[in-house]
PDB file of C-alpha atoms and ligand atoms in Angstrom:
ATOM      1  CA  MET A 209      -7.016  23.920  -4.754  1.00  0.00           C
ATOM      2  CA  PRO A 210      -3.813  21.806  -4.885  1.00  0.00           C
ATOM      3  CA  THR A 211      -1.961  21.510  -8.182  1.00  0.00           C
ATOM      4  CA  ILE A 212      -0.384  18.297  -9.443  1.00  0.00           C
ATOM      5  CA  GLU A 213       2.976  19.763  -8.293  1.00  0.00           C
ATOM      6  CA  ASP A 214       1.602  20.029  -4.741  1.00  0.00           C
ATOM      7  CA  ILE A 215       0.599  16.369  -4.811  1.00  0.00           C
ATOM      8  CA  THR A 216       3.739  14.806  -6.325  1.00  0.00           C
ATOM      9  CA  VAL A 217       6.930  14.310  -4.318  1.00  0.00           C
ATOM     10  CA  ASP A 218      10.333  13.176  -5.536  1.00  0.00           C
ATOM     11  CA  PRO A 219      11.736   9.892  -4.232  1.00  0.00           C
ATOM     12  CA  PRO A 220      14.622  10.265  -1.781  1.00  0.00           C
ATOM     13  CA  ASP A 221      18.149  10.463  -3.181  1.00  0.00           C
ATOM     14  CA  ILE A 222      20.378   7.403  -2.819  1.00  0.00           C
ATOM     15  CA  GLY A 223      21.436   7.074   0.814  1.00  0.00           C
ATOM     16  CA  GLU A 224      18.706   9.444   2.052  1.00  0.00           C
ATOM     17  CA  GLN A 225      15.902   8.373   4.354  1.00  0.00           C
ATOM     18  CA  PHE A 226      12.220   8.964   3.594  1.00  0.00           C
ATOM     19  CA  ASP A 227       9.972   9.937   6.478  1.00  0.00           C
ATOM     20  CA  PRO A 228       6.431  10.481   5.126  1.00  0.00           C
ATOM     21  CA  ARG A 229       5.466  12.474   8.232  1.00  0.00           C
ATOM     22  CA  THR A 230       7.599  15.357   6.916  1.00  0.00           C
ATOM     23  CA  LEU A 231       5.170  15.763   4.005  1.00  0.00           C
ATOM     24  CA  PHE A 232       2.414  16.961   6.333  1.00  0.00           C
ATOM     25  CA  PRO A 233       2.698  19.934   8.636  1.00  0.00           C
ATOM     26  CA  ASP A 234       1.029  18.966  11.860  1.00  0.00           C
ATOM     27  CA  GLY A 235       2.088  15.542  13.167  1.00  0.00           C
ATOM     28  CA  ARG A 236      -1.100  13.948  11.871  1.00  0.00           C
ATOM     29  CA  PRO A 237      -1.423  10.146  11.415  1.00  0.00           C
ATOM     30  CA  VAL A 238      -0.050   8.930   8.089  1.00  0.00           C
ATOM     31  CA  GLU A 239      -1.261   5.987   5.992  1.00  0.00           C
ATOM     32  CA  LEU A 240       0.637   4.674   2.975  1.00  0.00           C
ATOM     33  CA  GLU A 241      -0.575   2.587   0.038  1.00  0.00           C
ATOM     34  CA  ILE A 242       1.851   0.619  -2.122  1.00  0.00           C
ATOM     35  CA  GLY A 243       0.802   0.166  -5.745  1.00  0.00           C
ATOM     36  CA  SER A 244      -2.055   2.653  -5.698  1.00  0.00           C
ATOM     37  CA  GLY A 245      -2.838   2.087  -9.401  1.00  0.00           C
ATOM     38  CA  LYS A 246      -5.644   4.395 -10.513  1.00  0.00           C
ATOM     39  CA  GLY A 247      -6.096   5.664  -6.963  1.00  0.00           C
ATOM     40  CA  GLY A 248      -9.633   4.472  -6.195  1.00  0.00           C
ATOM     41  CA  PHE A 249      -8.807   3.501  -2.611  1.00  0.00           C
ATOM     42  CA  LEU A 250      -6.667   6.570  -1.866  1.00  0.00           C
ATOM     43  CA  LEU A 251      -9.315   8.933  -3.186  1.00  0.00           C
ATOM     44  CA  ARG A 252     -12.066   7.481  -1.033  1.00  0.00           C
ATOM     45  CA  ARG A 253      -9.872   7.218   2.092  1.00  0.00           C
ATOM     46  CA  ALA A 254      -8.468  10.730   1.765  1.00  0.00           C
ATOM     47  CA  GLN A 255     -11.965  12.162   1.345  1.00  0.00           C
ATOM     48  CA  ALA A 256     -13.250  10.204   4.350  1.00  0.00           C
ATOM     49  CA  ALA A 257     -10.331  11.135   6.649  1.00  0.00           C
ATOM     50  CA  PRO A 258      -9.304  14.741   5.925  1.00  0.00           C
ATOM     51  CA  ASP A 259      -7.371  14.916   9.224  1.00  0.00           C
ATOM     52  CA  ARG A 260      -4.966  12.133   8.139  1.00  0.00           C
ATOM     53  CA  GLY A 261      -2.141  12.201   5.613  1.00  0.00           C
ATOM     54  CA  PHE A 262      -2.040   9.683   2.749  1.00  0.00           C
ATOM     55  CA  VAL A 263       0.904   8.661   0.589  1.00  0.00           C
ATOM     56  CA  GLY A 264       0.617   6.584  -2.581  1.00  0.00           C
ATOM     57  CA  ILE A 265       3.713   4.845  -3.907  1.00  0.00           C
ATOM     58  CA  GLU A 266       3.284   3.817  -7.528  1.00  0.00           C
ATOM     59  CA  TRP A 267       5.975   2.528  -9.875  1.00  0.00           C
ATOM     60  CA  ALA A 268       4.150   2.845 -13.218  1.00  0.00           C
ATOM     61  CA  ASN A 269       4.545   6.407 -14.487  1.00  0.00           C
ATOM     62  CA  LYS A 270       1.172   6.314 -16.240  1.00  0.00           C
ATOM     63  CA  PHE A 271      -0.745   5.415 -13.062  1.00  0.00           C
ATOM     64  CA  TYR A 272       1.370   7.679 -10.857  1.00  0.00           C
ATOM     65  CA  LYS A 273       0.489  10.678 -13.041  1.00  0.00           C
ATOM     66  CA  TYR A 274      -3.140   9.627 -13.458  1.00  0.00           C
ATOM     67  CA  THR A 275      -3.648   9.346  -9.694  1.00  0.00           C
ATOM     68  CA  ALA A 276      -1.788  12.571  -8.855  1.00  0.00           C
ATOM     69  CA  ASP A 277      -3.966  14.406 -11.377  1.00  0.00           C
ATOM     70  CA  ARG A 278      -7.086  12.750  -9.961  1.00  0.00           C
ATOM     71  CA  MET A 279      -6.224  13.861  -6.399  1.00  0.00           C
ATOM     72  CA  ALA A 280      -5.573  17.427  -7.585  1.00  0.00           C
ATOM     73  CA  ARG A 281      -8.878  17.555  -9.476  1.00  0.00           C
ATOM     74  CA  TRP A 282     -10.729  16.434  -6.341  1.00  0.00           C
ATOM     75  CA  GLY A 283      -8.960  19.185  -4.360  1.00  0.00           C
ATOM     76  CA  LEU A 284      -7.345  16.788  -1.881  1.00  0.00           C
ATOM     77  CA  ASN A 285      -4.682  18.531   0.220  1.00  0.00           C
ATOM     78  CA  ASN A 286      -3.951  15.444   2.328  1.00  0.00           C
ATOM     79  CA  VAL A 287      -2.524  13.136  -0.390  1.00  0.00           C
ATOM     80  CA  ARG A 288       0.996  12.882  -1.810  1.00  0.00           C
ATOM     81  CA  MET A 289       2.098  10.643  -4.665  1.00  0.00           C
ATOM     82  CA  MET A 290       5.620   9.316  -5.156  1.00  0.00           C
ATOM     83  CA  ARG A 291       6.894   7.426  -8.179  1.00  0.00           C
ATOM     84  CA  ALA A 292       9.217   4.820  -6.684  1.00  0.00           C
ATOM     85  CA  ASP A 293       9.917   1.120  -6.391  1.00  0.00           C
ATOM     86  CA  ALA A 294       8.311   0.481  -3.009  1.00  0.00           C
ATOM     87  CA  LYS A 295      10.390  -2.617  -2.424  1.00  0.00           C
ATOM     88  CA  HIS A 296      13.648  -0.694  -2.674  1.00  0.00           C
ATOM     89  CA  LEU A 297      12.185   2.151  -0.648  1.00  0.00           C
ATOM     90  CA  PHE A 298      11.031  -0.155   2.155  1.00  0.00           C
ATOM     91  CA  ILE A 299      14.209  -2.217   2.298  1.00  0.00           C
ATOM     92  CA  HIS A 300      16.663   0.673   2.134  1.00  0.00           C
ATOM     93  CA  GLN A 301      15.172   4.093   2.776  1.00  0.00           C
ATOM     94  CA  MET A 302      12.056   4.239   4.948  1.00  0.00           C
ATOM     95  CA  ALA A 303      12.207   5.837   8.388  1.00  0.00           C
ATOM     96  CA  LYS A 304      11.276   3.632  11.357  1.00  0.00           C
ATOM     97  CA  ASN A 305       8.010   3.836  13.339  1.00  0.00           C
ATOM     98  CA  CYS A 306       6.501   6.317  10.915  1.00  0.00           C
ATOM     99  CA  LEU A 307       3.225   4.836   9.583  1.00  0.00           C
ATOM    100  CA  ASP A 308      -0.175   4.435  11.213  1.00  0.00           C
ATOM    101  CA  ALA A 309      -1.392   2.117   8.447  1.00  0.00           C
ATOM    102  CA  LEU A 310       0.003   0.276   5.446  1.00  0.00           C
ATOM    103  CA  HIS A 311      -2.318  -0.741   2.613  1.00  0.00           C
ATOM    104  CA  ILE A 312      -1.367  -3.235  -0.108  1.00  0.00           C
ATOM    105  CA  TYR A 313      -4.210  -4.237  -2.427  1.00  0.00           C
ATOM    106  CA  HIS A 314      -3.663  -6.623  -5.330  1.00  0.00           C
ATOM    107  CA  PRO A 315       0.131  -6.522  -5.506  1.00  0.00           C
ATOM    108  CA  ASP A 316       1.429  -7.976  -8.777  1.00  0.00           C
ATOM    109  CA  PRO A 317       1.410 -11.778  -8.191  1.00  0.00           C
ATOM    110  CA  TRP A 318       4.313 -12.759 -10.479  1.00  0.00           C
ATOM    111  CA  PRO A 319       2.847 -16.287 -10.844  1.00  0.00           C
ATOM    112  CA  LYS A 320       5.798 -18.025 -12.565  1.00  0.00           C
ATOM    113  CA  ALA A 321       8.270 -19.631 -10.152  1.00  0.00           C
ATOM    114  CA  ARG A 322      11.225 -17.990 -11.863  1.00  0.00           C
ATOM    115  CA  HIS A 323       9.617 -14.564 -11.214  1.00  0.00           C
ATOM    116  CA  HIS A 324       8.807 -15.121  -7.517  1.00  0.00           C
ATOM    117  CA  LYS A 325      11.886 -13.106  -6.570  1.00  0.00           C
ATOM    118  CA  ARG A 326      10.134 -10.037  -8.019  1.00  0.00           C
ATOM    119  CA  ARG A 327       7.246 -10.293  -5.554  1.00  0.00           C
ATOM    120  CA  LEU A 328       6.858  -7.224  -3.340  1.00  0.00           C
ATOM    121  CA  ILE A 329       6.038  -9.176  -0.195  1.00  0.00           C
ATOM    122  CA  ASP A 330       8.902 -11.482   0.753  1.00  0.00           C
ATOM    123  CA  THR A 331      10.716 -12.334   3.988  1.00  0.00           C
ATOM    124  CA  GLU A 332      12.981  -9.283   3.937  1.00  0.00           C
ATOM    125  CA  PHE A 333      10.134  -6.926   3.066  1.00  0.00           C
ATOM    126  CA  VAL A 334       8.046  -8.243   5.993  1.00  0.00           C
ATOM    127  CA  ARG A 335      11.051  -7.885   8.310  1.00  0.00           C
ATOM    128  CA  GLN A 336      11.320  -4.226   7.292  1.00  0.00           C
ATOM    129  CA  VAL A 337       7.585  -3.497   7.483  1.00  0.00           C
ATOM    130  CA  VAL A 338       7.380  -4.417  11.170  1.00  0.00           C
ATOM    131  CA  THR A 339      10.023  -1.766  11.934  1.00  0.00           C
ATOM    132  CA  ILE A 340       8.612   0.911   9.584  1.00  0.00           C
ATOM    133  CA  VAL A 341       5.034   0.911  10.882  1.00  0.00           C
ATOM    134  CA  LYS A 342       4.306   2.195  14.363  1.00  0.00           C
ATOM    135  CA  PRO A 343       3.479  -0.248  17.160  1.00  0.00           C
ATOM    136  CA  GLY A 344      -0.310  -0.654  16.996  1.00  0.00           C
ATOM    137  CA  ALA A 345      -0.453   0.195  13.282  1.00  0.00           C
ATOM    138  CA  ARG A 346      -2.725  -1.652  10.869  1.00  0.00           C
ATOM    139  CA  TRP A 347      -1.404  -3.541   7.817  1.00  0.00           C
ATOM    140  CA  ALA A 348      -3.997  -4.762   5.318  1.00  0.00           C
ATOM    141  CA  ILE A 349      -3.283  -6.953   2.299  1.00  0.00           C
ATOM    142  CA  GLN A 350      -5.592  -8.405  -0.296  1.00  0.00           C
ATOM    143  CA  THR A 351      -4.970 -10.380  -3.474  1.00  0.00           C
ATOM    144  CA  ASP A 352      -6.929 -12.367  -6.026  1.00  0.00           C
ATOM    145  CA  HIS A 353      -4.057 -14.889  -6.305  1.00  0.00           C
ATOM    146  CA  ALA A 354      -4.478 -17.930  -4.007  1.00  0.00           C
ATOM    147  CA  GLU A 355      -0.874 -19.099  -4.209  1.00  0.00           C
ATOM    148  CA  TYR A 356       0.555 -15.616  -3.527  1.00  0.00           C
ATOM    149  CA  PHE A 357      -1.824 -15.368  -0.573  1.00  0.00           C
ATOM    150  CA  GLU A 358      -0.384 -18.590   0.900  1.00  0.00           C
ATOM    151  CA  TRP A 359       3.124 -17.286   0.202  1.00  0.00           C
ATOM    152  CA  ILE A 360       2.257 -14.083   2.109  1.00  0.00           C
ATOM    153  CA  ARG A 361       0.821 -16.064   5.043  1.00  0.00           C
ATOM    154  CA  GLU A 362       3.959 -18.209   5.228  1.00  0.00           C
ATOM    155  CA  ARG A 363       6.104 -15.087   5.456  1.00  0.00           C
ATOM    156  CA  THR A 364       3.951 -13.093   7.875  1.00  0.00           C
ATOM    157  CA  SER A 365       2.885 -15.821  10.320  1.00  0.00           C
ATOM    158  CA  PRO A 366       6.384 -16.383  11.833  1.00  0.00           C
ATOM    159  CA  ARG A 367       6.652 -12.700  12.795  1.00  0.00           C
ATOM    160  CA  PRO A 368       5.919 -12.257  16.519  1.00  0.00           C
ATOM    161  CA  GLU A 369       5.265  -8.534  15.924  1.00  0.00           C
ATOM    162  CA  LEU A 370       2.177  -9.256  13.779  1.00  0.00           C
ATOM    163  CA  THR A 371      -1.208 -10.153  15.253  1.00  0.00           C
ATOM    164  CA  GLU A 372      -3.949 -11.084  12.846  1.00  0.00           C
ATOM    165  CA  ILE A 373      -7.052  -8.909  13.304  1.00  0.00           C
ATOM    166  CA  PRO A 374     -10.465  -8.752  11.573  1.00  0.00           C
ATOM    167  CA  TYR A 375     -10.229  -7.411   8.028  1.00  0.00           C
ATOM    168  CA  ASP A 376     -13.211  -5.094   8.398  1.00  0.00           C
ATOM    169  CA  ASP A 377     -12.280  -1.830  10.058  1.00  0.00           C
ATOM    170  CA  PRO A 378     -14.350   1.211   9.139  1.00  0.00           C
ATOM    171  CA  GLU A 379     -11.788   3.459  10.839  1.00  0.00           C
ATOM    172  CA  PHE A 380      -9.360   2.395   8.106  1.00  0.00           C
ATOM    173  CA  GLY A 381     -11.835   2.397   5.228  1.00  0.00           C
ATOM    174  CA  ILE A 382     -12.784  -1.297   5.111  1.00  0.00           C
ATOM    175  CA  VAL A 383     -16.486  -2.113   5.394  1.00  0.00           C
ATOM    176  CA  ASP A 384     -18.004  -5.456   4.312  1.00  0.00           C
ATOM    177  CA  GLU A 385     -14.468  -6.594   3.402  1.00  0.00           C
ATOM    178  CA  GLU A 386     -14.289  -4.012   0.604  1.00  0.00           C
ATOM    179  CA  ALA A 387     -11.370  -1.640   0.125  1.00  0.00           C
ATOM    180  CA  GLY A 388     -12.894  -0.237  -3.080  1.00  0.00           C
ATOM    181  CA  THR A 389      -9.789  -0.471  -5.253  1.00  0.00           C
ATOM    182  CA  ASN A 390     -10.153  -0.575  -9.030  1.00  0.00           C
ATOM    183  CA  PHE A 391      -8.959  -4.194  -9.242  1.00  0.00           C
ATOM    184  CA  GLU A 392     -11.216  -5.263  -6.401  1.00  0.00           C
ATOM    185  CA  ILE A 393     -14.300  -3.756  -8.054  1.00  0.00           C
ATOM    186  CA  LYS A 394     -13.453  -5.505 -11.335  1.00  0.00           C
ATOM    187  CA  TYR A 395     -12.819  -8.903  -9.715  1.00  0.00           C
ATOM    188  CA  ILE A 396     -15.967  -8.781  -7.587  1.00  0.00           C
ATOM    189  CA  LYS A 397     -17.993  -8.142 -10.772  1.00  0.00           C
ATOM    190  CA  GLU A 398     -16.282 -11.139 -12.402  1.00  0.00           C
ATOM    191  CA  GLY A 399     -17.047 -13.308  -9.338  1.00  0.00           C
ATOM    192  CA  ARG A 400     -13.366 -14.058  -8.685  1.00  0.00           C
ATOM    193  CA  PRO A 401     -12.332 -14.956  -5.141  1.00  0.00           C
ATOM    194  CA  ILE A 402     -10.415 -12.358  -3.152  1.00  0.00           C
ATOM    195  CA  TYR A 403      -8.126 -13.300  -0.264  1.00  0.00           C
ATOM    196  CA  ARG A 404      -7.728 -10.834   2.573  1.00  0.00           C
ATOM    197  CA  ILE A 405      -5.675 -10.478   5.725  1.00  0.00           C
ATOM    198  CA  ALA A 406      -5.013  -7.701   8.218  1.00  0.00           C
ATOM    199  CA  PHE A 407      -2.553  -7.337  11.072  1.00  0.00           C
ATOM    200  CA  ARG A 408      -1.971  -5.067  14.034  1.00  0.00           C
ATOM    201  CA  THR A 409       1.661  -4.605  15.033  1.00  0.00           C
ATOM    202  CA  ARG A 410       2.683  -5.141  18.664  1.00  0.00           C
TER     203      ARG A 410
HETATM  204  C1  SAM B  18      -2.421  -5.184  -9.917  1.00  0.00           C
HETATM  205  S1  SAM B  18      -2.220  -3.463  -9.730  1.00  0.00           S
HETATM  206  C2  SAM B  18      -3.295  -3.058  -8.380  1.00  0.00           C
HETATM  207  C3  SAM B  18      -3.625  -1.587  -8.314  1.00  0.00           C
HETATM  208  C4  SAM B  18      -4.534  -1.174  -7.147  1.00  0.00           C
HETATM  209  N1  SAM B  18      -3.934  -1.445  -5.866  1.00  0.00           N
HETATM  210  C5  SAM B  18      -5.879  -1.846  -7.233  1.00  0.00           C
HETATM  211  O1  SAM B  18      -6.149  -2.730  -6.405  1.00  0.00           O
HETATM  212  O2  SAM B  18      -6.651  -1.470  -8.119  1.00  0.00           O
HETATM  213  C6  SAM B  18      -0.615  -3.385  -8.967  1.00  0.00           C
HETATM  214  C7  SAM B  18      -0.049  -1.983  -8.956  1.00  0.00           C
HETATM  215  O3  SAM B  18       1.169  -1.985  -8.202  1.00  0.00           O
HETATM  216  C8  SAM B  18       2.147  -1.237  -8.912  1.00  0.00           C
HETATM  217  N2  SAM B  18       3.452  -1.758  -8.482  1.00  0.00           N
HETATM  218  C9  SAM B  18       3.950  -2.988  -8.749  1.00  0.00           C
HETATM  219  N3  SAM B  18       5.158  -3.150  -8.180  1.00  0.00           N
HETATM  220  C10 SAM B  18       5.418  -1.978  -7.524  1.00  0.00           C
HETATM  221  C11 SAM B  18       6.516  -1.513  -6.736  1.00  0.00           C
HETATM  222  N4  SAM B  18       7.588  -2.299  -6.529  1.00  0.00           N
HETATM  223  N5  SAM B  18       6.456  -0.281  -6.223  1.00  0.00           N
HETATM  224  C12 SAM B  18       5.359   0.511  -6.441  1.00  0.00           C
HETATM  225  N6  SAM B  18       4.302   0.122  -7.190  1.00  0.00           N
HETATM  226  C13 SAM B  18       4.324  -1.100  -7.718  1.00  0.00           C
HETATM  227  C14 SAM B  18       1.825  -1.483 -10.364  1.00  0.00           C
HETATM  228  O4  SAM B  18       2.365  -0.489 -11.208  1.00  0.00           O
HETATM  229  C15 SAM B  18       0.296  -1.452 -10.342  1.00  0.00           C
HETATM  230  O5  SAM B  18      -0.224  -0.161 -10.483  1.00  0.00           O
END
């Protein structure tokens, strides 16, 4: 049974690179979720794919601890949780060609124009993502915020490395367009629209 200490990993020191493959012993495929919140998606994915490694990056200490504890209680040996600002990590410290899938579900929309600079997904972030994921990797994004969704489209569509693919992909945990995150479940119950997009990298 893993302990919470087995699940949690420290962020890299300043100037150090982070290669998530080093967290797992056997060269297995690695998927990473940014903003894992209460961990609903990670839990289900890690249970369904015990031969893959999963990393959750969560900035809020409360959710980071909650999810790490949840993974330990479910006895999941294939999940690691890091408390870090994923934007800084992706722009400055991630290794290249290291992820088989990147999951981003309901990133904070920062709706006010003066806060748009705080959005996770911007031009520089997208430029980094296409070098951090492996060629042929899957990148799935969903949001309940129509304007942020358009913003994301405008920043992803110019990238020649990204090919849009169907959102459903049972191999990556998406069936009937549902990722099963806590926010998604809540918004579906409320009847709010959800906007979804997935890419394969060339
Ligand atoms: C709206 S919640 C969505 C949580 C979860 N993905 C879901 O769908 O239920 C956004 C989450 O992203 C986290 N977050 C926001 N900015 C982040 C960043 N720069 N790095 C890591 N996590 C971040 C927040 O703390 C929060 O838990």
